[in-house]
mmCIF file of N, CA and C in Angstrom:
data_model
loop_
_atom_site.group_PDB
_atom_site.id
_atom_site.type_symbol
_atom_site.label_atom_id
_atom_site.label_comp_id
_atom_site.label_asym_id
_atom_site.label_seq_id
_atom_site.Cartn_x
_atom_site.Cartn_y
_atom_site.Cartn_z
ATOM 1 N N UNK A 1 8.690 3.626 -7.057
ATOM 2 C CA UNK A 1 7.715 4.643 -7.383
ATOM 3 C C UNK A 1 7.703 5.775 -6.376
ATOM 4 N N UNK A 2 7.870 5.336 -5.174
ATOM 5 C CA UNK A 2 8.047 6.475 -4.138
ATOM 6 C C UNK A 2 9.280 6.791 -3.314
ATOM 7 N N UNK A 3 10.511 6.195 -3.840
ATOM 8 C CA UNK A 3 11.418 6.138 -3.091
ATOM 9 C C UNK A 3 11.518 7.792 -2.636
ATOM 10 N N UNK A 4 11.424 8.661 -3.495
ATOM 11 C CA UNK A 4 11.624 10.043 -2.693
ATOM 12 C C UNK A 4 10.550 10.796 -1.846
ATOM 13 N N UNK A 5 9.836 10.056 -1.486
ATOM 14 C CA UNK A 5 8.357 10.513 -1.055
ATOM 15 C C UNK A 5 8.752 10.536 0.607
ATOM 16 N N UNK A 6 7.565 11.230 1.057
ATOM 17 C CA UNK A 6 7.916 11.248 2.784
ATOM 18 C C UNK A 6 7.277 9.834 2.979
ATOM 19 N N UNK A 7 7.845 9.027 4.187
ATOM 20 C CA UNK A 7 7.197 7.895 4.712
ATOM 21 C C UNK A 7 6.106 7.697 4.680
ATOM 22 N N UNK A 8 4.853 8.542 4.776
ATOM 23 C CA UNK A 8 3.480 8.641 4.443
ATOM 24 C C UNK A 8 2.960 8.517 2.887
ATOM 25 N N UNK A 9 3.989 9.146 2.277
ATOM 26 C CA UNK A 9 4.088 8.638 0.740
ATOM 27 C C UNK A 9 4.221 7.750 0.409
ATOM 28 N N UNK A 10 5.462 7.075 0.867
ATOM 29 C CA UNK A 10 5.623 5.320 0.672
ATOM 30 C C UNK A 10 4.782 4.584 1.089
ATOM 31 N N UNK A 11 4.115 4.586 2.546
ATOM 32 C CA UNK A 11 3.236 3.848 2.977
ATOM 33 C C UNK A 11 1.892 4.053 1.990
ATOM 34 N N UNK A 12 1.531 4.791 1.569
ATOM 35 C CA UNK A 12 0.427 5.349 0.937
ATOM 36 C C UNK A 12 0.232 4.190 -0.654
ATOM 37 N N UNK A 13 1.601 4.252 -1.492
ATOM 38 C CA UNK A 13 1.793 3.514 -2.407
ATOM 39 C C UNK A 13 1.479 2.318 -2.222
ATOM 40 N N UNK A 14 2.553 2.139 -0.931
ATOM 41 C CA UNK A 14 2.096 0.426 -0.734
ATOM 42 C C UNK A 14 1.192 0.293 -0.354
ATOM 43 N N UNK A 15 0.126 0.632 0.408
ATOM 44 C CA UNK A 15 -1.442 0.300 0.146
ATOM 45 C C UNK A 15 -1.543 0.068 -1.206
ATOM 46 N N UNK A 16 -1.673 0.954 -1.925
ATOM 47 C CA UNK A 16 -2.479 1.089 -3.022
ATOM 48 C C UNK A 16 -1.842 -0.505 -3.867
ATOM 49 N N UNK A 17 -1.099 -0.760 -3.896
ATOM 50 C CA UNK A 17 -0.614 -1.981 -3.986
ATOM 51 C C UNK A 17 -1.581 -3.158 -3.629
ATOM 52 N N UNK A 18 -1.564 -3.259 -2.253
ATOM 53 C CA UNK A 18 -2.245 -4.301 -1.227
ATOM 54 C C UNK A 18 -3.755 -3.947 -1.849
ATOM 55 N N UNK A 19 -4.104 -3.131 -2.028
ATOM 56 C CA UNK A 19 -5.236 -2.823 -2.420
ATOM 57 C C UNK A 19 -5.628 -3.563 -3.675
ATOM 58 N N UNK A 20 -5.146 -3.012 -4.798
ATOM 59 C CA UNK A 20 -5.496 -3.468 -5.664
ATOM 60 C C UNK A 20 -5.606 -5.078 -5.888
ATOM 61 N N UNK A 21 -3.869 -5.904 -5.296
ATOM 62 C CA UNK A 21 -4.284 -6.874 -4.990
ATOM 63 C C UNK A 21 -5.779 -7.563 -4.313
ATOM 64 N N UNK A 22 -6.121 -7.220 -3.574
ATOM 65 C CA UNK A 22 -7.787 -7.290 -3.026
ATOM 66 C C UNK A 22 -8.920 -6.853 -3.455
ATOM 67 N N UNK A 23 -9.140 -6.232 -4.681
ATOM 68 C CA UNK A 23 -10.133 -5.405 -5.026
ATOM 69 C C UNK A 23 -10.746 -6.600 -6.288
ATOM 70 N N UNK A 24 -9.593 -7.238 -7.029
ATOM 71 C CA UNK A 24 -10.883 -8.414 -8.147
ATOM 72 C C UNK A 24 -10.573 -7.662 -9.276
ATOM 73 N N UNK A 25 -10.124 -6.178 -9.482
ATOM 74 C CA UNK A 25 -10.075 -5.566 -10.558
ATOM 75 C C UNK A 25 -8.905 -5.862 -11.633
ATOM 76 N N UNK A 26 -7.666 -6.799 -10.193
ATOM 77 C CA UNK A 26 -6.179 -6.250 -10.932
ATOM 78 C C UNK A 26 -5.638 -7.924 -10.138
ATOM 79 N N UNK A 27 -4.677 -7.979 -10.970
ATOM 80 C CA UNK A 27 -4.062 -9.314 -10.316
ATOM 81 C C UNK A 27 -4.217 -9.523 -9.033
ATOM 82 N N UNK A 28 -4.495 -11.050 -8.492
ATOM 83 C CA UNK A 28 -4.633 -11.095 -6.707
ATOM 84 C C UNK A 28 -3.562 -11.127 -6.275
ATOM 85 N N UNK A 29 -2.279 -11.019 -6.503
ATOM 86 C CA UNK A 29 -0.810 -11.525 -5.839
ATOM 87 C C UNK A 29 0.132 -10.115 -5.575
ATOM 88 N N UNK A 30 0.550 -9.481 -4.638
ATOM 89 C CA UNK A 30 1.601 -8.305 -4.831
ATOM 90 C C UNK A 30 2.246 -8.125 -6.367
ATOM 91 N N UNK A 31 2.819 -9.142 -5.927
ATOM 92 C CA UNK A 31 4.128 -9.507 -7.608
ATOM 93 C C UNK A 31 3.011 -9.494 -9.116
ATOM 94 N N UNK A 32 1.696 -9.689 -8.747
ATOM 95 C CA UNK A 32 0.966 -9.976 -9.767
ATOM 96 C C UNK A 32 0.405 -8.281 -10.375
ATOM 97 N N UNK A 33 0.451 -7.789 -9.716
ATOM 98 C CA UNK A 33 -0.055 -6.196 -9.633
ATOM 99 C C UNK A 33 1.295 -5.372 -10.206
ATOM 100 N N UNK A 34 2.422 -5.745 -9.749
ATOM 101 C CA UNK A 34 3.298 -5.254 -10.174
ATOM 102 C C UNK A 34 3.578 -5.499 -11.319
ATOM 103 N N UNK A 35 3.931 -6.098 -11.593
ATOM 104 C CA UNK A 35 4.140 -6.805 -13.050
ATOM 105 C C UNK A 35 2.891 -6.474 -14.149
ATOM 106 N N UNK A 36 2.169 -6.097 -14.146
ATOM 107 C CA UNK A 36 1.089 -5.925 -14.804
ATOM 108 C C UNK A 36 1.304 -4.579 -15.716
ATOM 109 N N UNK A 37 1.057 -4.565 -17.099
ATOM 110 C CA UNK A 37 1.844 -3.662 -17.911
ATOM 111 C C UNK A 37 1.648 -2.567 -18.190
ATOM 112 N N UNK A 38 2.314 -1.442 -17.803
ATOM 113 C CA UNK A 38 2.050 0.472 -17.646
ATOM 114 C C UNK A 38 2.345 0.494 -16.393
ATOM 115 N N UNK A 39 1.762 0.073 -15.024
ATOM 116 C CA UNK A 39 1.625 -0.059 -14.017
ATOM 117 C C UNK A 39 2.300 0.639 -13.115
ATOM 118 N N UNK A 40 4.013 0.457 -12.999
ATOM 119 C CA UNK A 40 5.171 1.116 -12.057
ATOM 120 C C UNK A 40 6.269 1.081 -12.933
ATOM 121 N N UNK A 41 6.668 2.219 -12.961
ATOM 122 C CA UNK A 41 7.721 2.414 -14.219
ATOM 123 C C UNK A 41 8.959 1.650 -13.440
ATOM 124 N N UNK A 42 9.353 0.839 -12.391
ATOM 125 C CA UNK A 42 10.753 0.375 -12.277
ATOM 126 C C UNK A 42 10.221 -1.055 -13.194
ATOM 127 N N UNK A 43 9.379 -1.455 -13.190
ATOM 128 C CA UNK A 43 9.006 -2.715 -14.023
ATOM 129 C C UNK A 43 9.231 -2.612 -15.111
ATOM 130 N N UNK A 44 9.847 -3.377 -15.728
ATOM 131 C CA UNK A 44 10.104 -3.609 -17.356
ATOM 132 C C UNK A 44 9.886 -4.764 -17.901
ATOM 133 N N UNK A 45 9.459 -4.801 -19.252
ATOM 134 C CA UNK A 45 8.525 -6.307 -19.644
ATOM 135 C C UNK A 45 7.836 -7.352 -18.532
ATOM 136 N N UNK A 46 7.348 -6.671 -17.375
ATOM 137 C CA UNK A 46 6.890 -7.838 -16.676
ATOM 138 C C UNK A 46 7.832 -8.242 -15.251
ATOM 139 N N UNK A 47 9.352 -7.824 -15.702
ATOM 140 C CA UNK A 47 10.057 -8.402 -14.814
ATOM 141 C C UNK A 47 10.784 -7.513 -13.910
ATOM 142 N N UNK A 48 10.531 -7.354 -12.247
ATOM 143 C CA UNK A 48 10.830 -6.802 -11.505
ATOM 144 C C UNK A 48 12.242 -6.762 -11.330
ATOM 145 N N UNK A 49 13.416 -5.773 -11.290
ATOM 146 C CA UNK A 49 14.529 -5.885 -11.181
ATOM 147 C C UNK A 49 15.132 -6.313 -9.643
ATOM 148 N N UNK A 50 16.182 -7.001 -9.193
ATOM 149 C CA UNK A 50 16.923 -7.139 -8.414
ATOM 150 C C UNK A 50 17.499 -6.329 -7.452
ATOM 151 N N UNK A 51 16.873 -6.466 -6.394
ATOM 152 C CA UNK A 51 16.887 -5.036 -5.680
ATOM 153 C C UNK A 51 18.272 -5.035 -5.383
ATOM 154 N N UNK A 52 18.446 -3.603 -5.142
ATOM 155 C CA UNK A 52 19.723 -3.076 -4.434
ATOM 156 C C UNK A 52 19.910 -2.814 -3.494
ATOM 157 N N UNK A 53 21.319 -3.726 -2.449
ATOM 158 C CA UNK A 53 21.963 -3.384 -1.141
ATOM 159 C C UNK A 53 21.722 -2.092 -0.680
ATOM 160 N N UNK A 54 20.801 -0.952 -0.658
ATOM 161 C CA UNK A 54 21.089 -0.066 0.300
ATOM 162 C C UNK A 54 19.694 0.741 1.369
ATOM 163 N N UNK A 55 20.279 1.550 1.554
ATOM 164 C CA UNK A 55 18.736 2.429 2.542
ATOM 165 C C UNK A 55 17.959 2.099 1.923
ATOM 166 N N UNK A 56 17.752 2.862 0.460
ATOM 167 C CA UNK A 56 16.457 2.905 0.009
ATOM 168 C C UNK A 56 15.450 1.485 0.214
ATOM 169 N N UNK A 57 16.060 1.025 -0.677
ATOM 170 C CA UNK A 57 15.446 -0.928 -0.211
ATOM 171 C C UNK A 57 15.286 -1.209 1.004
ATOM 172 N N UNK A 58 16.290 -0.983 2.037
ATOM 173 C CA UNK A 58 15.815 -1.716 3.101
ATOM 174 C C UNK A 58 14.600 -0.593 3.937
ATOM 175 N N UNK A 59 14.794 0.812 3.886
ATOM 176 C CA UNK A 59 13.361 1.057 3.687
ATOM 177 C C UNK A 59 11.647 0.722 2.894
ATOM 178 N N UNK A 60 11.923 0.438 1.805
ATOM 179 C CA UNK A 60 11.030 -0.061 1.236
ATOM 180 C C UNK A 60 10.637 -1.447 1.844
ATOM 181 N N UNK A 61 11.660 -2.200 2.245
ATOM 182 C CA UNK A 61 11.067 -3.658 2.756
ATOM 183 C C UNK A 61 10.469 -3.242 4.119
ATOM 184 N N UNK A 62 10.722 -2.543 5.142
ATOM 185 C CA UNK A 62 10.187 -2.081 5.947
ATOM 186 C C UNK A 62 8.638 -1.505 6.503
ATOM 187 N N UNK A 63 8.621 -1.060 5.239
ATOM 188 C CA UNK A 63 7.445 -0.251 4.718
ATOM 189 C C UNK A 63 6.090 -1.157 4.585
ATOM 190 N N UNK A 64 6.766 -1.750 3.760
ATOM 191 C CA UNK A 64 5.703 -3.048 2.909
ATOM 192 C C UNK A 64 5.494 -4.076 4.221
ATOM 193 N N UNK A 65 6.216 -4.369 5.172
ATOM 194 C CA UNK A 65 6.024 -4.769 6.339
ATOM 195 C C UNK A 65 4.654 -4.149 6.768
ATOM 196 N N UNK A 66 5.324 -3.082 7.120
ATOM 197 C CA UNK A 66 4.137 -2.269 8.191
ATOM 198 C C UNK A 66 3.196 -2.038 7.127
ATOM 199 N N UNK A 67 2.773 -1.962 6.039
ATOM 200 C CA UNK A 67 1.855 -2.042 4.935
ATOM 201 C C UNK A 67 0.877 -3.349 5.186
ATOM 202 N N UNK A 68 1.693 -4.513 4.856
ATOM 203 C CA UNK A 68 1.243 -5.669 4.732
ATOM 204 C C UNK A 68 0.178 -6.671 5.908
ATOM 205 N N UNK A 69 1.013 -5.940 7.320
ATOM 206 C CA UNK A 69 0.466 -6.157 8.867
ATOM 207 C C UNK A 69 -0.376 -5.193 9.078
ATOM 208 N N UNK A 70 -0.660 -4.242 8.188
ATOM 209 C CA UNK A 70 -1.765 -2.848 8.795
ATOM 210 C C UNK A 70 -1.250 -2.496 10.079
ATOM 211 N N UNK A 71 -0.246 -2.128 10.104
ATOM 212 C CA UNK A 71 0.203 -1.515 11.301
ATOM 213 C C UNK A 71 0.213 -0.169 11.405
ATOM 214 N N UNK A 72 0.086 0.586 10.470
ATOM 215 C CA UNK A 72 -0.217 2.231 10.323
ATOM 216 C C UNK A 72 -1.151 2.253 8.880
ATOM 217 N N UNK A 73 -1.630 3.489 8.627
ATOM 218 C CA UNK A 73 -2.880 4.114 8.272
ATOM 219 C C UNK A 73 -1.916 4.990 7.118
ATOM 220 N N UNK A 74 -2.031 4.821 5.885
ATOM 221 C CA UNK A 74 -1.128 5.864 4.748
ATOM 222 C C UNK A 74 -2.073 6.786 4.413
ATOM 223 N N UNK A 75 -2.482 8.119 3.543
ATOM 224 C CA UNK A 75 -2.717 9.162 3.469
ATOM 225 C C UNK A 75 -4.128 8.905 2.360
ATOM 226 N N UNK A 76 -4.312 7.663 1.921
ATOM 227 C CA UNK A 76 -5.608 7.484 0.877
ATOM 228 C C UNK A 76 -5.997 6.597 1.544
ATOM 229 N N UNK A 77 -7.646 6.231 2.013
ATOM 230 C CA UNK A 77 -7.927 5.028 2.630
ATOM 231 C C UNK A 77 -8.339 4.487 0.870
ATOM 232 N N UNK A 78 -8.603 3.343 0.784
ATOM 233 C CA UNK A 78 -9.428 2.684 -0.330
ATOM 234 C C UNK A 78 -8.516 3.080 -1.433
ATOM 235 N N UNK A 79 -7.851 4.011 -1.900
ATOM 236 C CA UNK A 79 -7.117 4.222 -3.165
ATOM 237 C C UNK A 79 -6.901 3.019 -3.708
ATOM 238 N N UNK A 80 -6.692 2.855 -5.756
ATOM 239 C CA UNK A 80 -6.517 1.785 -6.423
ATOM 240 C C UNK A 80 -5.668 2.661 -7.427
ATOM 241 N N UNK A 81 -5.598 4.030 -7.261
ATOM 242 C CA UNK A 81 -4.533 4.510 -8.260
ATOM 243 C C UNK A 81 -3.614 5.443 -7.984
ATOM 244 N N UNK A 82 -2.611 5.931 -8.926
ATOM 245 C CA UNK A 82 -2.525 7.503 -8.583
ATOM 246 C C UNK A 82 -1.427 7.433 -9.663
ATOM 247 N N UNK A 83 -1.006 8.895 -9.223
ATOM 248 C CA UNK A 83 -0.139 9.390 -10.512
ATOM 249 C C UNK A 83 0.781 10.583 -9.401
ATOM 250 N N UNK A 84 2.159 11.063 -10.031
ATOM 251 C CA UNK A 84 2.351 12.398 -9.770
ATOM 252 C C UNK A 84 1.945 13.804 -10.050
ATOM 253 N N UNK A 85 2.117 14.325 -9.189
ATOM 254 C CA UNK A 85 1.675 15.435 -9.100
ATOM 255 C C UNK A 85 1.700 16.787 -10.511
ATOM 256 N N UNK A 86 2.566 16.186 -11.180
ATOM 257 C CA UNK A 86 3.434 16.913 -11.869
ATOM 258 C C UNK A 86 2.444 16.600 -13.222
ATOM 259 N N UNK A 87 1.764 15.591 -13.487
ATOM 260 C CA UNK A 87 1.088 15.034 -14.836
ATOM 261 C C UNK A 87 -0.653 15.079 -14.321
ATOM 262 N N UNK A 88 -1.247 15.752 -15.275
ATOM 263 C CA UNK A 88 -2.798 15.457 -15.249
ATOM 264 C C UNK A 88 -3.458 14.717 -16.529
ATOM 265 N N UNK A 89 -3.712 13.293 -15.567
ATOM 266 C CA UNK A 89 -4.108 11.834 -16.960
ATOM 267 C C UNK A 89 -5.768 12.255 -17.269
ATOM 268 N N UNK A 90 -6.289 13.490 -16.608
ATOM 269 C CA UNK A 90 -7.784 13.703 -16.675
ATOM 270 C C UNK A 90 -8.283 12.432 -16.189
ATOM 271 N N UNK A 91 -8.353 11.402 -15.381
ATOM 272 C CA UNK A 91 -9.054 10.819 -15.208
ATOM 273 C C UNK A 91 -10.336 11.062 -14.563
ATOM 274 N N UNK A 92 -11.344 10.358 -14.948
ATOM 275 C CA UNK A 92 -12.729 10.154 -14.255
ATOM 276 C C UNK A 92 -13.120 9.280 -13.076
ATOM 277 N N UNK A 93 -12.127 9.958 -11.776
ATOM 278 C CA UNK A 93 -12.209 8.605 -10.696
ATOM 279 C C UNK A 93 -12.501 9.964 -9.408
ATOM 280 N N UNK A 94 -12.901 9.015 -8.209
ATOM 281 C CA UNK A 94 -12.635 10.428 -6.826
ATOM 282 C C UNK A 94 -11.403 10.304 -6.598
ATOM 283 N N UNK A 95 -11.002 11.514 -6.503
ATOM 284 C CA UNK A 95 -9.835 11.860 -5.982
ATOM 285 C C UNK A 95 -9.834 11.714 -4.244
ATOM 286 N N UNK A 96 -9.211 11.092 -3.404
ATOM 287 C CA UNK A 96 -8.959 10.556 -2.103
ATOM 288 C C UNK A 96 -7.913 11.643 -1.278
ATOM 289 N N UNK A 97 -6.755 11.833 -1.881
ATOM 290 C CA UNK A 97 -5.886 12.688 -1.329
ATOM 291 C C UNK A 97 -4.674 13.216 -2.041
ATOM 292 N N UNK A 98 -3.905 13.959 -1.873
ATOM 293 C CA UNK A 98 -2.367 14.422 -2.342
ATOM 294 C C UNK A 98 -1.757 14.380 -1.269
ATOM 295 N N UNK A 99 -0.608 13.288 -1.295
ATOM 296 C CA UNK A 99 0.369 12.410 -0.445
ATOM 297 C C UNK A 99 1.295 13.125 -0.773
ATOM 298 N N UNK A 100 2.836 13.862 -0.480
ATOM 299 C CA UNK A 100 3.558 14.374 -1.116
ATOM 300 C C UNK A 100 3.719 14.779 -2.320
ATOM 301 N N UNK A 101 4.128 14.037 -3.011
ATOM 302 C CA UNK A 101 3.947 14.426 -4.815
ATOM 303 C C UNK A 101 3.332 13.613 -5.779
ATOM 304 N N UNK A 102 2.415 13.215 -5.290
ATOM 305 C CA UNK A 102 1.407 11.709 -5.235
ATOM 306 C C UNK A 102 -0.385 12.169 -5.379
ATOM 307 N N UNK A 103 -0.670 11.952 -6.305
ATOM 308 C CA UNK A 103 -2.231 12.165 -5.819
ATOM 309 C C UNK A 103 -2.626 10.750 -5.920
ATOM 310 N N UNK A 104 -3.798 10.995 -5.151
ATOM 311 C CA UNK A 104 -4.368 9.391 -4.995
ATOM 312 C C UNK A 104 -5.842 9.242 -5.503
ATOM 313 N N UNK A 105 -6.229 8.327 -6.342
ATOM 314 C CA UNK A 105 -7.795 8.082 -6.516
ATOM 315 C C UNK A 105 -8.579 6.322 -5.998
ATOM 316 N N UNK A 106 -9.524 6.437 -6.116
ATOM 317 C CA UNK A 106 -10.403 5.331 -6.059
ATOM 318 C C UNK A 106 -11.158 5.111 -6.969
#
């Protein structure tokens, strides 16, 4: 979802991830949030694809590290959603921040 985003972007996502996991609203499990249907367009029917040998991934595992340990602070505190920049879903939520090409709500 954010592979082209600045590091603050990625970190930002993966909160919103960890988040939702914790919030009661949305599956309790990482994998459970993901998988959940509309959600992150690399997901398809449910089933997360097989990541690929390169930067991108091993950035992303990185990320979700320092995500997972709260070791840095991403650009929405509390966020449970967002969308790109590029699409307006009109939603009825507060808007928290615009992360690179990312807006974020709660």
């Amino acid at each position: 979802e954010s592979r082209t985003e600045p590091l603050t972007g990625q970190l930002t996502v993966a909160e919103v991830i960890i988040n939702r996991s914790r919030s009661g609203r949305f599956a309790s499990t990482i994998c459970g949030v993901l998988r959940q249907r509309g959600q992150f367009s690399f997901v398809r029917g449910g089933v997360i694809p097989a990541p690929p040998n390169n930067v991108h991934w091993r950035t992303a595992v990185a990320i979700a590290r320092i995500a997972m340990e709260d070791l840095a602070d991403g650009g929405a505190p509390r966020a449970l959603f967002f969308h790109a920049r590029r699409v307006n879903p009109g939603w009825r939520l507060t808007r928290v921040a615009t992360v690179g090409n990312h807006v974020f709500y709660r």
